[in-house]
Amino acid sequence: MPPAESVPLLAVDGLTKRFGGVVALSGYAIRVAAGELIGLIGPNGAGKTTVLNLLTGVTRPSEGRIVFRGEDITGQRADRFTARGIARTFQNIRLFRDLTVLDNVTAALHLRHGPALASAVLALPAARRAERRMAARGLELLDLFALADRAQARARDLPYGEQRKVEIARALATEPRLLLLDEPAAGMNPAETRHLMDVIRAVHDALSLTILVVEHDMSLIMGLCGRVQVINRGEVLADGAPAQVQADPAVIEAYLGTRRARAGA
Amino acid sequence: MSGTARGWSLAAGLTVAGAVAVWLATASLNNYLLTLIAFAGINVILAVSLTLANGLTGLFSLGHPAFMMVGGYVAAILTFPASRKGFMLPDLPDWLAAQQWPLLPALLAGGAAAGIAAVIVGFPVLRLRGHYLAVATLGLIFILRAVVNNLDGYTRGALGLSGIPRLTDLWWVYGWAVATIFVCWRVKQSSLGRTMMAMRENEMAAACMGVPLARTRLLAFAIGAILAGIAGGLWAHLVTNLTPTSLGVFLAFQIVVMIVLGGQGSITGAAVAALGLSAIANLLRPVEQTTGLYGLTQIVVALVLIGVLIFRSQGLFGSREPAFLQGKAVPSLPERQPATPDNTDPQRGST
């Protein structure tokens, strides 16, 4: 779908995060139009996960502004970010390990479909309908990832690759406008990665979702994303089409170093 | 759907069976035994209600006796004979001194007071985690003890309130135990309970799935405190006297032991462990007396606890309920469809 250029879904300006004396991110900015599929790459320690933590309210920025759907949400709590429509997965999987796969997803459905406390305690018909609806919707989401038959398994018992998919299904259960994926292909073999790419693309197209992927796997980024942003040492280095970014001397320097720097080392 | 119906009829059947047991007990047993059974029932209320915070939400609170004290004192002051309030509790305002309430509204008022106390205390205290929270809630017991001691015009201080009317009987205890189990069971089976367990499993992920951490934590803490306050009221009207030291740290540990034995987050486990531990204590008491080995009960309970932690560290039931009580049909997809989301998706049309 063509991105609507006029009003960006997400507008971030001057985002800076300092941990004590360490500047993890400095003056980060990005404009994301609805429907885009963007890759965020950078060498280790570049600040990618810091960007994701700031964009989901997990950490508060030292400076800068996050405007989502025309609303300044800087400094709000993580659950408010989610309620506004930003969902995420985690680099190191953070499933609710002792809950079933289905309960992982339905726990996230509570945000938009959960019944009121009194109604749930009294087991009113509305609450029971809501529970049935959540279970059905949870299974549908799991089915997107071919995981419906694992619904009653404990999340911790699933193999690694499937756990990653449950994380994406759980994030989708919050019904986001913007989905942030933190290294979704980490630890996957090439075949699994290709399958994951198909799933991400399918989700993107079917739900008309805007997705930002942080990833080390260049084949995934280059094959999937229409636009790539590169950061290094907490600063934006390049932003553009994959081919254009790949040819950017600054990016090559960040990843490979320069001839002179290597000679001097 | 048939699964839920089965669950409800099972619950109704168990409730009736329990009522028959209570009726048989009141008809045949002596007062001493009935009192012991009532204590066991109060322990069930305490253990099950603490399950919400300690088991489901993963907060380690030892503060239950403090909330019992709040509920117990409030209820006792309300039911106390108006004729004796004047000289025993001289600081009570006249409108309160003239009151003499029946048990039910007094219990509810006690529960409400405990709930309010939990909300006030919860704001600062629930920012703490793990051991820190345990110590802070332990401190709550001592703070409350000091408050009761110093408000002696309202509470008779260290002397304690004595001559509280003995209004609690086995039926009261049984009714509140059923109500407590019902409320906690419903919370656990609802999506709210699922968000509590999600918090226990991973706080950051729960927040990112839209769970308001502070509010959910406070809710689990406050519901537990309300039920503990009611249990405190029942306790006061069973024992008929209440002093600042009646409900203390030892009780806090007993309740926590029940939860750990039953399995963190299992309501069935908490109830079974509460009954079991009460039974052990009462069966061993005559043994203690005849052999002179006082403290035997605590040693046995400690050994049981150590044994469970070594051989079954998740407790008797883990975090789950036995399948036959769950009464919930396993949900399944209506029919296999191609894996494409349909156009009922709420994302559609709005962008």
Short mmCIF file of N, CA and C in Angstrom, two decimals, chain A residues 56 58 77-79 82 88 90 94-100 102-103 106-108 110-111 114-115 117 120-123 128 131-132 134-137 139-140 143-144 148 152 154 170-171 174-177 205-209, chain B residues 1 4-5 8 182-183 186-187 189-192 194-195 197-213 219 223 320 328 330-334 336-342 344-348 350-351:
data_model
loop_
_atom_site.label_atom_id
_atom_site.label_comp_id
_atom_site.label_asym_id
_atom_site.label_seq_id
_atom_site.Cartn_x
_atom_site.Cartn_y
_atom_site.Cartn_z
N THR A 56 8.70 1.90 23.00
CA THR A 56 7.62 1.15 23.64
C THR A 56 7.39 1.59 25.08
N VAL A 58 9.32 1.38 27.56
CA VAL A 58 9.99 0.58 28.59
C VAL A 58 11.00 1.44 29.33
N ARG A 77 3.67 5.45 30.37
CA ARG A 77 4.03 4.09 30.76
C ARG A 77 3.93 3.13 29.58
N ALA A 78 4.64 2.00 29.70
CA ALA A 78 4.68 1.04 28.61
C ALA A 78 3.28 0.56 28.23
N ASP A 79 2.41 0.33 29.24
CA ASP A 79 1.09 -0.20 28.89
C ASP A 79 0.25 0.84 28.15
N THR A 82 1.22 0.59 24.55
CA THR A 82 0.55 -0.55 23.93
C THR A 82 -0.90 -0.22 23.65
N ARG A 88 5.37 -5.02 20.62
CA ARG A 88 6.74 -5.43 20.36
C ARG A 88 6.98 -6.89 20.71
N PHE A 90 10.59 -9.37 21.91
CA PHE A 90 11.83 -9.14 22.64
C PHE A 90 12.98 -9.94 22.04
N ARG A 94 10.72 -13.25 25.92
CA ARG A 94 10.08 -13.02 27.21
C ARG A 94 8.65 -13.50 27.18
N LEU A 95 8.47 -14.78 27.00
CA LEU A 95 7.12 -15.33 27.08
C LEU A 95 6.73 -15.50 28.54
N PHE A 96 5.42 -15.69 28.77
CA PHE A 96 4.95 -16.05 30.11
C PHE A 96 5.13 -17.57 30.20
N ARG A 97 6.28 -17.99 30.67
CA ARG A 97 6.77 -19.34 30.43
C ARG A 97 5.89 -20.44 31.01
N ASP A 98 5.30 -20.19 32.17
CA ASP A 98 4.53 -21.26 32.81
C ASP A 98 3.07 -21.28 32.35
N LEU A 99 2.68 -20.31 31.56
CA LEU A 99 1.30 -20.32 31.04
C LEU A 99 1.26 -21.10 29.73
N THR A 100 0.04 -21.51 29.37
CA THR A 100 -0.08 -22.21 28.09
C THR A 100 0.14 -21.21 26.95
N LEU A 102 -1.80 -20.66 24.50
CA LEU A 102 -3.03 -19.89 24.28
C LEU A 102 -3.18 -18.79 25.33
N ASP A 103 -2.87 -19.10 26.59
CA ASP A 103 -3.00 -18.09 27.64
C ASP A 103 -2.02 -16.94 27.44
N THR A 106 -4.01 -14.89 24.99
CA THR A 106 -5.23 -14.30 25.54
C THR A 106 -4.92 -13.28 26.64
N ALA A 107 -3.80 -13.45 27.34
CA ALA A 107 -3.41 -12.45 28.33
C ALA A 107 -3.24 -11.09 27.64
N ALA A 108 -2.71 -11.12 26.42
CA ALA A 108 -2.52 -9.88 25.68
C ALA A 108 -3.84 -9.38 25.08
N HIS A 110 -6.55 -9.28 26.68
CA HIS A 110 -7.29 -8.64 27.77
C HIS A 110 -7.37 -7.12 27.58
N LEU A 111 -6.28 -6.55 27.06
CA LEU A 111 -6.22 -5.10 26.88
C LEU A 111 -7.45 -4.55 26.16
N GLY A 114 -10.92 -7.61 27.39
CA GLY A 114 -11.15 -8.14 28.73
C GLY A 114 -12.44 -7.61 29.32
N PRO A 115 -13.19 -8.47 30.03
CA PRO A 115 -14.41 -8.01 30.69
C PRO A 115 -14.06 -7.21 31.95
N LEU A 117 -14.01 -6.16 35.89
CA LEU A 117 -13.74 -7.01 37.05
C LEU A 117 -15.01 -7.60 37.64
N ALA A 120 -16.56 -10.20 35.53
CA ALA A 120 -15.81 -11.45 35.51
C ALA A 120 -16.02 -12.24 36.79
N VAL A 121 -16.00 -11.54 37.94
CA VAL A 121 -16.14 -12.23 39.22
C VAL A 121 -17.53 -12.85 39.34
N LEU A 122 -18.54 -12.13 38.89
CA LEU A 122 -19.90 -12.64 38.99
C LEU A 122 -20.26 -13.58 37.85
N ALA A 123 -19.30 -13.79 36.93
CA ALA A 123 -19.52 -14.69 35.80
C ALA A 123 -20.77 -14.30 35.02
N ARG A 128 -18.59 -14.11 30.12
CA ARG A 128 -18.37 -15.43 29.54
C ARG A 128 -18.28 -15.35 28.03
N GLU A 131 -14.81 -14.11 27.32
CA GLU A 131 -13.81 -15.18 27.46
C GLU A 131 -13.82 -16.09 26.22
N ARG A 132 -15.02 -16.43 25.75
CA ARG A 132 -15.10 -17.30 24.58
C ARG A 132 -14.51 -16.60 23.35
N MET A 134 -12.24 -14.27 23.34
CA MET A 134 -10.78 -14.19 23.45
C MET A 134 -10.12 -15.52 23.10
N ALA A 135 -10.73 -16.61 23.58
CA ALA A 135 -10.15 -17.92 23.27
C ALA A 135 -10.18 -18.17 21.77
N ALA A 136 -11.30 -17.81 21.13
CA ALA A 136 -11.42 -18.04 19.69
C ALA A 136 -10.42 -17.18 18.92
N ARG A 137 -10.32 -15.90 19.31
CA ARG A 137 -9.41 -14.99 18.63
C ARG A 137 -7.96 -15.43 18.85
N LEU A 139 -6.87 -18.44 19.27
CA LEU A 139 -6.59 -19.59 18.40
C LEU A 139 -6.39 -19.15 16.96
N GLU A 140 -7.19 -18.17 16.52
CA GLU A 140 -7.01 -17.66 15.16
C GLU A 140 -5.61 -17.11 14.97
N ASP A 143 -3.14 -19.74 14.78
CA ASP A 143 -3.27 -20.44 13.51
C ASP A 143 -2.50 -19.72 12.40
N LEU A 144 -2.39 -18.40 12.50
CA LEU A 144 -1.58 -17.64 11.53
C LEU A 144 -0.17 -18.18 11.48
N ALA A 148 -1.82 -23.51 16.21
CA ALA A 148 -3.08 -23.74 16.91
C ALA A 148 -3.09 -25.07 17.65
N GLN A 152 -2.47 -25.69 23.95
CA GLN A 152 -2.52 -26.10 25.34
C GLN A 152 -1.15 -26.50 25.90
N ARG A 154 2.58 -25.86 27.42
CA ARG A 154 3.19 -24.77 28.18
C ARG A 154 4.20 -24.06 27.31
N ARG A 170 1.46 -13.05 20.20
CA ARG A 170 1.06 -12.34 21.41
C ARG A 170 1.07 -10.83 21.18
N ALA A 171 2.09 -10.34 20.48
CA ALA A 171 2.14 -8.91 20.19
C ALA A 171 0.96 -8.51 19.31
N THR A 174 -2.49 -7.58 20.87
CA THR A 174 -2.81 -6.25 21.41
C THR A 174 -3.36 -5.34 20.32
N GLU A 175 -3.50 -5.88 19.10
CA GLU A 175 -4.06 -5.17 17.96
C GLU A 175 -3.34 -3.85 17.68
N PRO A 176 -2.05 -3.97 17.38
CA PRO A 176 -1.24 -2.76 17.19
C PRO A 176 -1.42 -2.14 15.81
N ARG A 177 -1.04 -0.86 15.70
CA ARG A 177 -0.86 -0.22 14.40
C ARG A 177 0.58 -0.36 13.96
N ASP A 205 0.85 -7.62 5.14
CA ASP A 205 -0.12 -7.38 4.08
C ASP A 205 -1.55 -7.57 4.59
N ALA A 206 -1.76 -8.65 5.35
CA ALA A 206 -3.14 -9.00 5.70
C ALA A 206 -3.72 -8.03 6.72
N LEU A 207 -2.91 -7.59 7.69
CA LEU A 207 -3.44 -6.73 8.74
C LEU A 207 -3.17 -5.26 8.45
N SER A 208 -2.62 -4.97 7.28
CA SER A 208 -2.18 -3.63 6.92
C SER A 208 -1.47 -2.98 8.10
N LEU A 209 -0.46 -3.69 8.55
CA LEU A 209 0.28 -3.33 9.74
C LEU A 209 1.56 -2.60 9.33
N MET B 1 -18.87 -25.14 26.07
CA MET B 1 -20.05 -24.62 26.78
C MET B 1 -20.57 -25.67 27.76
N THR B 4 -18.37 -25.63 30.73
CA THR B 4 -18.65 -24.64 31.77
C THR B 4 -19.84 -25.07 32.61
N ALA B 5 -20.87 -25.62 31.93
CA ALA B 5 -22.04 -26.07 32.67
C ALA B 5 -21.66 -27.15 33.67
N TRP B 8 -20.01 -25.56 36.64
CA TRP B 8 -20.95 -24.92 37.57
C TRP B 8 -21.69 -25.94 38.40
N PHE B 182 -14.93 -18.70 45.71
CA PHE B 182 -15.63 -18.32 44.48
C PHE B 182 -14.97 -17.09 43.85
N VAL B 183 -14.77 -16.05 44.65
CA VAL B 183 -14.20 -14.81 44.11
C VAL B 183 -12.81 -15.07 43.53
N ARG B 186 -12.93 -17.17 40.34
CA ARG B 186 -13.38 -16.41 39.18
C ARG B 186 -12.29 -15.48 38.69
N VAL B 187 -11.60 -14.82 39.62
CA VAL B 187 -10.52 -13.92 39.20
C VAL B 187 -9.47 -14.71 38.45
N GLN B 189 -9.72 -17.52 36.82
CA GLN B 189 -10.16 -18.06 35.53
C GLN B 189 -10.47 -16.97 34.52
N SER B 190 -10.50 -15.72 34.97
CA SER B 190 -10.84 -14.65 34.03
C SER B 190 -9.57 -14.12 33.39
N SER B 191 -9.75 -13.26 32.41
CA SER B 191 -8.58 -12.74 31.73
C SER B 191 -7.80 -11.80 32.65
N LEU B 192 -8.49 -11.24 33.66
CA LEU B 192 -7.76 -10.43 34.64
C LEU B 192 -6.73 -11.30 35.37
N ARG B 194 -5.38 -13.90 34.26
CA ARG B 194 -4.32 -14.23 33.31
C ARG B 194 -3.30 -13.09 33.24
N THR B 195 -3.77 -11.84 33.31
CA THR B 195 -2.79 -10.75 33.29
C THR B 195 -1.98 -10.74 34.58
N MET B 197 -1.09 -13.44 36.27
CA MET B 197 -0.08 -14.48 36.10
C MET B 197 0.98 -14.04 35.11
N ALA B 198 0.56 -13.29 34.09
CA ALA B 198 1.52 -12.78 33.12
C ALA B 198 2.54 -11.89 33.82
N MET B 199 2.05 -11.05 34.76
CA MET B 199 2.96 -10.19 35.53
C MET B 199 3.95 -11.02 36.33
N ARG B 200 3.44 -12.09 36.94
CA ARG B 200 4.31 -12.96 37.73
C ARG B 200 5.40 -13.55 36.85
N GLU B 201 5.02 -13.93 35.64
CA GLU B 201 5.96 -14.60 34.75
C GLU B 201 7.00 -13.64 34.19
N ASN B 202 6.56 -12.47 33.77
CA ASN B 202 7.50 -11.51 33.19
C ASN B 202 6.88 -10.12 33.19
N GLU B 203 7.38 -9.28 34.10
CA GLU B 203 6.75 -7.98 34.27
C GLU B 203 6.88 -7.09 33.04
N MET B 204 8.08 -7.08 32.46
CA MET B 204 8.28 -6.16 31.34
C MET B 204 7.41 -6.56 30.16
N ALA B 205 7.35 -7.87 29.90
CA ALA B 205 6.52 -8.33 28.79
C ALA B 205 5.06 -8.03 29.07
N ALA B 206 4.63 -8.20 30.33
CA ALA B 206 3.24 -7.93 30.67
C ALA B 206 2.91 -6.46 30.41
N ALA B 207 3.81 -5.57 30.82
CA ALA B 207 3.58 -4.13 30.59
C ALA B 207 3.46 -3.85 29.10
N CYS B 208 4.32 -4.51 28.31
CA CYS B 208 4.30 -4.27 26.87
C CYS B 208 3.09 -4.92 26.20
N MET B 209 2.38 -5.79 26.91
CA MET B 209 1.13 -6.33 26.38
C MET B 209 -0.06 -5.53 26.92
N GLY B 210 0.22 -4.38 27.52
CA GLY B 210 -0.85 -3.48 27.92
C GLY B 210 -1.39 -3.72 29.33
N VAL B 211 -0.66 -4.46 30.16
CA VAL B 211 -1.12 -4.67 31.53
C VAL B 211 -0.64 -3.51 32.40
N PRO B 212 -1.57 -2.75 32.99
CA PRO B 212 -1.13 -1.67 33.89
C PRO B 212 -0.61 -2.27 35.20
N LEU B 213 0.71 -2.29 35.36
CA LEU B 213 1.32 -3.06 36.44
C LEU B 213 0.85 -2.59 37.81
N LEU B 219 -4.75 -4.14 42.83
CA LEU B 219 -6.03 -4.85 42.83
C LEU B 219 -5.89 -6.21 43.51
N ILE B 223 -7.94 -6.94 46.98
CA ILE B 223 -8.97 -7.98 47.09
C ILE B 223 -8.58 -8.95 48.19
N ARG B 320 -1.62 -24.82 39.23
CA ARG B 320 -2.86 -25.19 38.53
C ARG B 320 -3.93 -25.68 39.46
N LYS B 328 -13.55 -26.91 32.27
CA LYS B 328 -13.49 -26.00 31.13
C LYS B 328 -13.15 -26.82 29.90
N VAL B 330 -11.63 -27.62 26.46
CA VAL B 330 -10.48 -27.08 25.74
C VAL B 330 -10.99 -26.43 24.47
N PRO B 331 -10.72 -25.13 24.30
CA PRO B 331 -11.24 -24.47 23.10
C PRO B 331 -10.54 -24.96 21.85
N SER B 332 -11.26 -24.97 20.76
CA SER B 332 -10.65 -25.39 19.51
C SER B 332 -11.16 -24.51 18.39
N LEU B 333 -10.42 -24.48 17.32
CA LEU B 333 -10.84 -23.71 16.16
C LEU B 333 -12.12 -24.31 15.60
N PRO B 334 -13.05 -23.46 15.15
CA PRO B 334 -14.31 -23.98 14.63
C PRO B 334 -14.09 -24.99 13.51
N ARG B 336 -10.95 -26.03 10.26
CA ARG B 336 -9.67 -25.61 9.67
C ARG B 336 -9.94 -24.70 8.49
N GLN B 337 -9.41 -23.50 8.59
CA GLN B 337 -9.57 -22.57 7.47
C GLN B 337 -8.18 -22.25 6.97
N PRO B 338 -8.08 -21.74 5.76
CA PRO B 338 -6.78 -21.25 5.33
C PRO B 338 -6.34 -20.12 6.26
N ALA B 339 -5.04 -20.08 6.49
CA ALA B 339 -4.53 -19.16 7.51
C ALA B 339 -4.49 -17.73 7.03
N THR B 340 -5.67 -17.18 6.81
CA THR B 340 -5.72 -15.76 6.47
C THR B 340 -6.72 -15.08 7.39
N PRO B 341 -6.36 -13.92 7.91
CA PRO B 341 -7.28 -13.21 8.78
C PRO B 341 -8.48 -12.72 7.98
N ASP B 342 -9.64 -12.77 8.54
CA ASP B 342 -10.83 -12.36 7.81
C ASP B 342 -11.03 -10.86 7.97
N THR B 344 -13.13 -9.26 9.60
CA THR B 344 -13.69 -8.75 10.86
C THR B 344 -12.61 -8.09 11.70
N ASP B 345 -11.39 -8.10 11.16
CA ASP B 345 -10.30 -7.56 11.96
C ASP B 345 -10.51 -6.06 12.23
N PRO B 346 -10.35 -5.65 13.48
CA PRO B 346 -10.63 -4.25 13.84
C PRO B 346 -9.65 -3.26 13.20
N GLN B 347 -8.49 -3.77 12.71
CA GLN B 347 -7.54 -2.86 12.07
C GLN B 347 -8.13 -2.27 10.80
N ARG B 348 -8.95 -3.07 10.18
CA ARG B 348 -9.45 -2.70 8.86
C ARG B 348 -10.36 -1.48 8.94
N SER B 350 -10.08 1.40 9.63
CA SER B 350 -9.75 2.55 10.45
C SER B 350 -8.50 3.26 9.94
N THR B 351 -7.70 2.57 9.15
CA THR B 351 -6.50 3.23 8.65
C THR B 351 -6.73 3.86 7.30
#
